[in-house]
Amino acid sequence: MQPVGRLDPQPWMTAPETGAVVAALTAEGAEVRFVGGCVRDAVLGRPVKDIDIATHDPPERVIALLQRAGITVVPTGIKHGTVTAVVGDKHFEITTLRRDVETYGRHATVEFTDDWIADAARRDLTINALFCAPDGRLFDPCGGLADLRAGRVRFVGNAETRIREDVLRLLRFFRFYAWYGKPPPDEEALAAARALAPLLPTLSGERVCGETLRLLAAPDPAPVVALMRDLGVLAHFLPEGTNLARLAAMVTVEGIAPRRLVPAADPIRRLAALIDGGAEAARAVAERLRLSNAQRDRIVSLASGPWPAVELDGPARRRLLYRLGADRFRDAVLYAWANELSGEPTMDRRRTEAWLDLLAAAETRLPDFPIKGRDALELGLRPGPEIGRLMQEVEAWWIDGDFRADRDACLAHLAELAGSVAR
Ligand code: ATP
Ligand code: MG
């Protein structure tokens, strides 16, 4: 295979960690190439997250070479020829060149091969089948470079065949289209996606979740999600995802909010914006997609409220902020704002200012409740549930007073309440 060009030295290529892994893998003359996302993103000048490396050597040999160089090896997917090398905080996925021999849905029986072209042919999309040698030489067996530059996201080979081999590729197509594509989308891929979407429920929740969240993290996923709805794809894996207008509005308000308050697109918040059906639907989505408990709590909380309103006065804002905490308060403001905007044809400037002002309330530093259960014991109260009830009562009084009462005032109030109980 002839190189089609050369990639300028990239920081991730020249990093000492990468150098150590490449030196270990090539110590006995093996050929290795960077492949997949790192090459694709480097070509575009986008930041590179994780590094995938392809090699001729079988996994046992890869492990031996890495161990000999003192590099930590995790056998992440030995059956599929993948091991992970860990150097410092960097992870490298090293995969032995392979070619599908037979495929049964997502389980490919792989036969190790030294054929780079065959390896490229079993990758999903042409833009993901770019290789780069450690010296920078670029290899493009599937025409991925031209596709990448044109924003053409298409399968390596026949779309329907490739999706039947692994249905996850149907979702991956839309994910990569959202990140790298320019309209119009590939017709063959759309037709295959429409026809094969009924197979989506055969995928595990974890795999669907991974792709869904990566799709929603794209700069603007809303048009692609709308396309998936129009094709009937969305209904097969996220039937609750019907609020396209609120998703689009969420992307808009995230863009208006100051970076300090909303540093990045947040796929979980966007997922919450997309789904209709209240807390029950949010719970069903969380369960099906196997979300973590923290992720589930976030979408359920956004779906159930309370949602801050711009009309709230200062003390009411602070009360809600205290109750929700800064992160949930900020999420809830964005959700409520997106919800309002999704029903409005235009955005009023003064209204935008009002929402931004409410959002900024998330930065208010509220004092910690100045007394503890210990203080009640020191007042001579007997340990037991009564103390908890009294403390809650004092805290509610302190919150109602807009957090102004200091420690002494809270202690005095506690003593007063305790006295009336004792009496
Ligand atoms: P990123 O890591 O930025 O999300 P990536 O392209 O590196 O993007 P990975 O999921 O890390 O994506 O996969 C690495 C490479 O493995 C891909 O570029 C692609 O070549 C191949 N690949 C991953 N999943 C599949 C799949 N389901 N079918 C075919 N090839 C795949
Ligand atoms: Mg990757």
XYZ file of C-alpha atoms and ligand atoms in Angstrom:
455
model
C 0.000 0.000 0.000
C 1.406 3.399 -1.016
C 1.176 6.401 1.287
C -1.088 9.222 0.084
C 0.652 11.931 2.041
C 2.232 12.774 5.323
C 0.830 14.016 8.595
C 2.863 16.720 10.333
C 4.238 15.499 13.657
C 1.340 15.686 16.121
C 1.812 16.346 19.836
C 0.169 12.985 20.645
C 2.520 11.222 18.204
C 5.686 12.751 19.577
C 4.624 12.440 23.246
C 7.054 10.280 25.249
C 4.245 7.886 26.241
C 3.396 7.205 22.588
C 7.080 6.878 21.774
C 7.525 4.265 24.491
C 4.603 2.164 23.231
C 5.687 2.377 19.580
C 9.300 1.530 20.499
C 8.143 -1.523 22.461
C 5.848 -2.771 19.701
C 8.451 -2.326 16.952
C 11.464 -3.561 18.950
C 11.646 -6.696 16.826
C 10.781 -5.163 13.518
C 6.980 -5.279 13.494
C 5.128 -2.646 11.490
C 2.580 -0.579 13.413
C 0.186 2.164 12.389
C -2.060 4.594 14.150
C -5.623 4.071 13.024
C -9.181 5.316 13.456
C -10.194 8.389 15.423
C -6.715 9.735 16.180
C -5.732 9.839 12.499
C -9.119 11.173 11.410
C -9.083 13.981 13.983
C -5.429 14.844 13.368
C -6.152 15.280 9.657
C -8.886 17.759 10.563
C -6.796 19.494 13.218
C -9.276 18.515 15.934
C -8.111 17.446 19.390
C -7.242 13.758 19.643
C -8.735 11.828 22.567
C -7.631 8.227 22.531
C -5.017 6.512 20.436
C -5.645 3.285 18.536
C -2.710 1.359 17.098
C -2.812 -1.534 14.639
C -0.032 -4.123 14.413
C 0.771 -7.359 12.565
C 1.708 -9.174 15.749
C -0.806 -11.424 17.500
C -1.974 -10.309 20.964
C 0.234 -12.728 22.940
C 3.269 -11.229 21.271
C 1.988 -7.678 21.783
C 1.639 -8.439 25.488
C 5.133 -9.901 25.673
C 6.720 -6.946 23.871
C 4.953 -4.406 26.084
C 5.742 -6.270 29.295
C 9.362 -6.570 28.317
C 9.459 -2.766 28.048
C 7.878 -2.448 31.487
C 4.555 -1.151 30.139
C 1.299 -2.036 31.908
C -0.966 -4.194 29.743
C -4.687 -4.774 30.211
C -6.144 -7.603 28.110
C -9.323 -5.669 27.269
C -10.503 -7.667 24.269
C -8.047 -10.479 23.654
C -10.618 -12.513 21.705
C -10.944 -9.672 19.231
C -7.211 -9.123 19.218
C -7.225 -5.983 21.352
C -5.084 -5.173 24.380
C -4.705 -1.847 26.151
C -1.312 -0.397 27.050
C -1.269 2.099 29.897
C 1.546 4.619 30.248
C 1.047 7.289 32.869
C -2.499 8.540 32.347
C -2.533 7.607 28.650
C -4.266 4.566 27.209
C -3.442 2.925 23.901
C -5.719 0.352 22.294
C -3.572 -2.040 20.314
C -5.355 -4.277 17.844
C -3.940 -7.034 15.704
C -4.732 -6.626 12.027
C -7.750 -8.724 11.307
C -10.287 -9.632 8.737
C -13.808 -10.928 9.334
C -14.050 -14.572 8.509
C -17.625 -15.119 9.527
C -19.949 -12.788 11.342
C -22.820 -13.533 13.611
C -24.391 -10.189 14.467
C -21.962 -8.374 16.665
C -19.709 -11.352 17.364
C -17.132 -11.534 14.668
C -14.974 -14.612 14.399
C -11.717 -13.018 13.465
C -8.722 -14.492 11.827
C -5.471 -12.640 12.273
C -4.093 -11.461 9.002
C -1.233 -9.336 7.862
C -3.306 -7.561 5.322
C -3.857 -3.851 6.012
C -6.456 -3.601 3.275
C -8.511 -6.405 4.752
C -8.305 -4.668 8.141
C -9.544 -1.423 6.612
C -12.408 -3.293 4.953
C -13.824 -4.439 8.265
C -13.889 -0.945 9.753
C -17.227 0.826 9.705
C -16.793 4.101 7.834
C -14.264 5.275 5.261
C -13.257 8.217 7.470
C -12.455 5.711 10.253
C -10.228 3.600 7.992
C -7.266 5.974 7.776
C -3.836 4.730 8.898
C -0.719 6.651 9.802
C 2.767 5.240 10.305
C 4.802 6.503 13.280
C 6.876 8.580 10.825
C 3.743 10.388 9.629
C 3.083 8.566 6.342
C -0.671 8.476 5.711
C -2.485 5.500 4.189
C -5.998 5.687 2.849
C -7.213 2.373 1.453
C -10.905 3.352 1.280
C -10.961 6.947 0.057
C -11.558 8.249 3.566
C -9.469 11.419 3.149
C -11.564 12.838 0.322
C -14.720 11.844 2.228
C -13.466 13.527 5.378
C -12.722 16.771 3.543
C -16.096 16.704 1.798
C -18.017 15.821 4.962
C -19.122 12.569 3.319
C -19.865 9.953 5.955
C -20.303 6.556 4.310
C -19.763 2.916 5.040
C -16.835 0.869 3.860
C -18.694 -1.386 1.429
C -22.428 -1.929 1.274
C -24.320 -0.086 4.009
C -26.951 -2.748 4.544
C -24.415 -5.579 4.720
C -22.252 -3.683 7.176
C -25.192 -2.818 9.443
C -26.438 -6.414 9.401
C -22.977 -7.530 10.589
C -23.179 -5.153 13.559
C -26.339 -3.135 14.127
C -24.460 -0.657 16.320
C -22.999 0.721 13.092
C -26.449 2.126 12.299
C -26.137 4.425 15.322
C -22.444 5.043 14.691
C -23.315 6.322 11.213
C -25.534 9.052 12.685
C -23.054 9.825 15.455
C -20.216 10.391 12.976
C -22.525 12.239 10.597
C -23.357 14.652 13.438
C -19.663 15.266 14.122
C -18.112 15.102 10.644
C -20.874 15.201 8.047
C -22.134 17.865 5.712
C -25.555 17.570 4.115
C -26.823 15.808 2.174
C -26.346 12.553 4.074
C -25.436 9.390 2.168
C -28.615 7.998 0.560
C -27.518 4.380 0.707
C -26.830 4.663 4.433
C -30.193 6.342 5.084
C -32.096 3.670 3.178
C -30.269 0.925 5.085
C -30.872 2.680 8.400
C -34.576 3.009 7.683
C -34.866 -0.643 6.688
C -32.805 -2.105 9.536
C -33.846 0.138 12.447
C -36.194 -2.605 13.782
C -33.016 -4.558 14.680
C -31.865 -1.864 17.135
C -33.581 -3.459 20.159
C -31.230 -6.455 19.798
C -28.329 -4.251 20.968
C -27.316 -4.039 24.633
C -28.336 -0.933 26.556
C -24.706 -0.071 27.255
C -23.730 0.000 23.568
C -26.805 2.038 22.629
C -26.099 4.403 25.496
C -22.489 4.964 24.445
C -23.487 5.945 20.928
C -26.517 7.993 22.001
C -24.505 10.120 24.412
C -21.691 10.618 21.890
C -24.259 11.666 19.301
C -25.854 14.128 21.728
C -22.436 15.586 22.593
C -21.941 16.746 18.976
C -21.843 20.530 18.474
C -25.423 20.518 17.163
C -27.076 17.105 17.247
C -30.633 18.406 16.790
C -30.835 18.240 12.966
C -29.405 14.711 12.983
C -31.808 13.550 15.691
C -34.626 15.060 13.610
C -33.378 13.104 10.609
C -33.395 9.908 12.711
C -36.961 10.632 13.760
C -38.070 11.262 10.179
C -36.537 7.956 9.092
C -38.326 6.108 11.893
C -34.989 5.186 13.502
C -35.465 7.069 16.769
C -38.698 5.239 17.595
C -36.807 1.930 17.678
C -34.351 2.864 20.409
C -35.615 6.057 22.045
C -39.389 6.308 21.580
C -39.539 8.856 24.425
C -37.290 11.190 22.413
C -40.020 13.252 20.824
C -39.193 16.787 21.952
C -36.936 17.836 19.101
C -37.846 21.502 19.611
C -36.655 21.455 23.224
C -33.431 19.695 22.263
C -32.744 22.359 19.625
C -33.573 25.095 22.147
C -31.230 23.472 24.700
C -28.384 23.648 22.198
C -29.246 27.318 21.632
C -29.340 28.290 25.310
C -26.107 26.384 26.035
C -24.547 28.531 23.322
C -25.849 31.780 24.842
C -24.870 30.944 28.432
C -21.432 32.131 29.542
C -18.753 29.405 29.270
C -17.948 29.928 32.941
C -21.408 28.632 33.883
C -21.925 26.124 31.083
C -18.445 25.037 30.046
C -19.455 22.306 27.608
C -22.288 20.600 25.830
C -23.748 18.073 28.181
C -25.264 14.945 26.616
C -27.262 13.985 29.713
C -28.882 17.423 29.943
C -29.598 17.261 26.219
C -31.102 13.794 26.617
C -33.373 15.161 29.341
C -34.442 17.978 27.005
C -35.216 15.509 24.215
C -37.465 13.162 26.157
C -41.130 13.760 26.862
C -43.294 11.937 29.367
C -42.137 13.210 32.742
C -40.318 11.320 35.475
C -41.736 7.951 34.452
C -40.376 8.216 30.911
C -37.039 9.473 32.227
C -36.805 6.439 34.509
C -37.630 4.087 31.645
C -34.925 5.654 29.458
C -32.376 5.469 32.274
C -33.117 1.811 32.817
C -33.055 0.841 29.156
C -29.820 2.724 28.448
C -28.261 1.458 31.692
C -27.412 4.987 32.818
C -25.398 5.354 36.009
C -27.348 6.269 39.148
C -26.032 9.838 38.989
C -27.077 10.178 35.333
C -30.495 8.684 36.090
C -31.032 11.061 38.992
C -30.190 14.010 36.770
C -32.631 13.208 33.999
C -35.380 12.210 36.436
C -34.858 15.406 38.403
C -34.997 17.531 35.252
C -38.135 15.755 34.108
C -39.891 16.204 37.455
C -38.935 19.760 38.463
C -39.029 22.049 40.332
C -37.991 24.399 37.535
C -36.837 27.899 38.455
C -38.888 30.698 36.890
C -37.463 34.070 35.874
C -40.152 35.710 38.004
C -38.655 34.397 41.273
C -37.341 37.142 43.542
C -33.900 37.025 45.152
C -34.825 35.122 48.334
C -36.920 32.587 46.388
C -33.972 32.003 44.018
C -31.651 31.436 46.946
C -34.097 29.060 48.607
C -34.328 26.964 45.465
C -30.577 27.097 44.959
C -30.044 25.845 48.499
C -32.500 23.028 47.959
C -31.152 21.893 44.567
C -27.453 22.678 44.880
C -25.566 24.674 42.242
C -25.343 21.964 39.566
C -28.986 20.917 39.663
C -30.091 24.540 39.857
C -28.089 25.397 36.738
C -29.411 22.329 34.905
C -32.971 23.183 35.863
C -32.647 26.812 34.705
C -31.302 25.695 31.326
C -34.087 23.130 31.017
C -36.812 25.622 31.911
C -35.316 28.218 29.594
C -35.071 25.729 26.715
C -38.614 24.639 27.439
C -39.904 28.205 27.152
C -37.839 28.927 24.067
C -39.040 25.778 22.305
C -42.567 27.172 22.256
C -41.563 30.649 21.067
C -41.014 31.614 17.465
C -38.459 34.303 18.315
C -36.165 35.157 21.162
C -36.864 38.359 23.037
C -33.680 40.132 24.142
C -34.984 41.273 27.500
C -36.312 37.814 28.237
C -32.883 36.360 27.371
C -31.273 38.802 29.814
C -33.729 37.698 32.495
C -32.876 34.029 31.995
C -29.156 34.780 32.056
C -29.647 36.650 35.296
C -31.459 33.665 36.802
C -28.711 31.340 35.567
C -26.072 33.529 37.206
C -27.823 32.963 40.536
C -26.258 29.482 40.421
C -22.997 31.189 41.369
C -24.385 32.692 44.570
C -22.337 31.441 47.514
C -24.728 30.386 50.236
C -23.494 29.888 53.782
C -23.469 26.414 55.331
C -26.108 25.805 57.972
C -24.233 27.163 61.031
C -25.220 24.543 63.651
C -24.873 20.780 63.943
C -26.567 17.950 65.842
C -23.708 18.205 68.330
C -24.943 21.668 69.342
C -28.308 20.187 70.276
C -26.617 17.573 72.477
C -24.647 20.328 74.184
C -27.925 22.059 74.975
C -28.792 18.936 76.962
C -31.201 17.362 74.492
C -31.317 13.584 74.596
C -29.982 11.781 71.477
C -32.785 10.515 69.250
C -35.020 11.333 66.312
C -36.345 14.444 68.063
C -32.986 16.163 67.532
C -33.194 15.582 63.781
C -36.694 17.031 63.700
C -35.639 20.116 65.677
C -32.583 20.678 63.503
C -34.769 20.525 60.408
C -37.108 23.043 61.926
C -34.282 25.450 62.735
C -32.836 24.991 59.248
C -36.209 25.776 57.650
C -36.457 28.923 59.793
C -32.890 29.900 58.813
C -33.696 29.370 55.088
C -36.946 31.372 55.398
C -34.920 34.188 56.929
C -32.794 34.251 53.761
C -29.778 32.631 55.498
C -29.164 35.753 57.586
C -29.303 34.216 61.068
C -25.772 33.514 62.322
C -24.657 30.692 64.586
C -25.715 32.421 67.809
C -29.139 33.255 66.447
C -29.627 29.666 65.272
C -28.524 28.325 68.674
C -30.946 30.679 70.416
C -33.763 29.564 68.144
C -32.896 25.928 68.795
C -32.895 26.530 72.535
C -36.254 28.242 72.296
C -37.769 25.357 70.300
C -36.181 22.790 72.611
C -37.567 24.644 75.627
C -41.076 24.593 74.274
C -40.705 20.875 73.575
C -39.418 20.206 77.075
C -42.238 22.183 78.621
P -13.733 8.333 18.974
O -12.768 7.527 19.804
O -13.319 9.718 18.687
O -15.131 8.229 19.462
P -13.044 6.383 16.972
O -13.164 6.392 15.487
O -11.675 6.214 17.530
O -13.761 7.674 17.499
P -13.738 4.016 18.413
O -15.082 3.577 18.862
O -12.689 4.350 19.417
O -14.005 5.240 17.458
O -13.198 2.888 17.439
C -11.893 2.926 16.874
C -11.941 2.439 15.437
O -12.384 1.073 15.403
C -12.920 3.191 14.550
O -12.325 4.335 13.994
C -13.249 2.155 13.508
O -12.246 2.070 12.545
C -13.241 0.849 14.285
N -14.583 0.490 14.828
C -15.083 0.772 16.047
N -16.304 0.254 16.217
C -16.593 -0.397 15.054
C -17.711 -1.160 14.591
N -18.783 -1.341 15.359
N -17.624 -1.682 13.345
C -16.543 -1.501 12.574
N -15.475 -0.801 12.950
C -15.486 -0.244 14.163
Mg -11.152 5.907 19.536
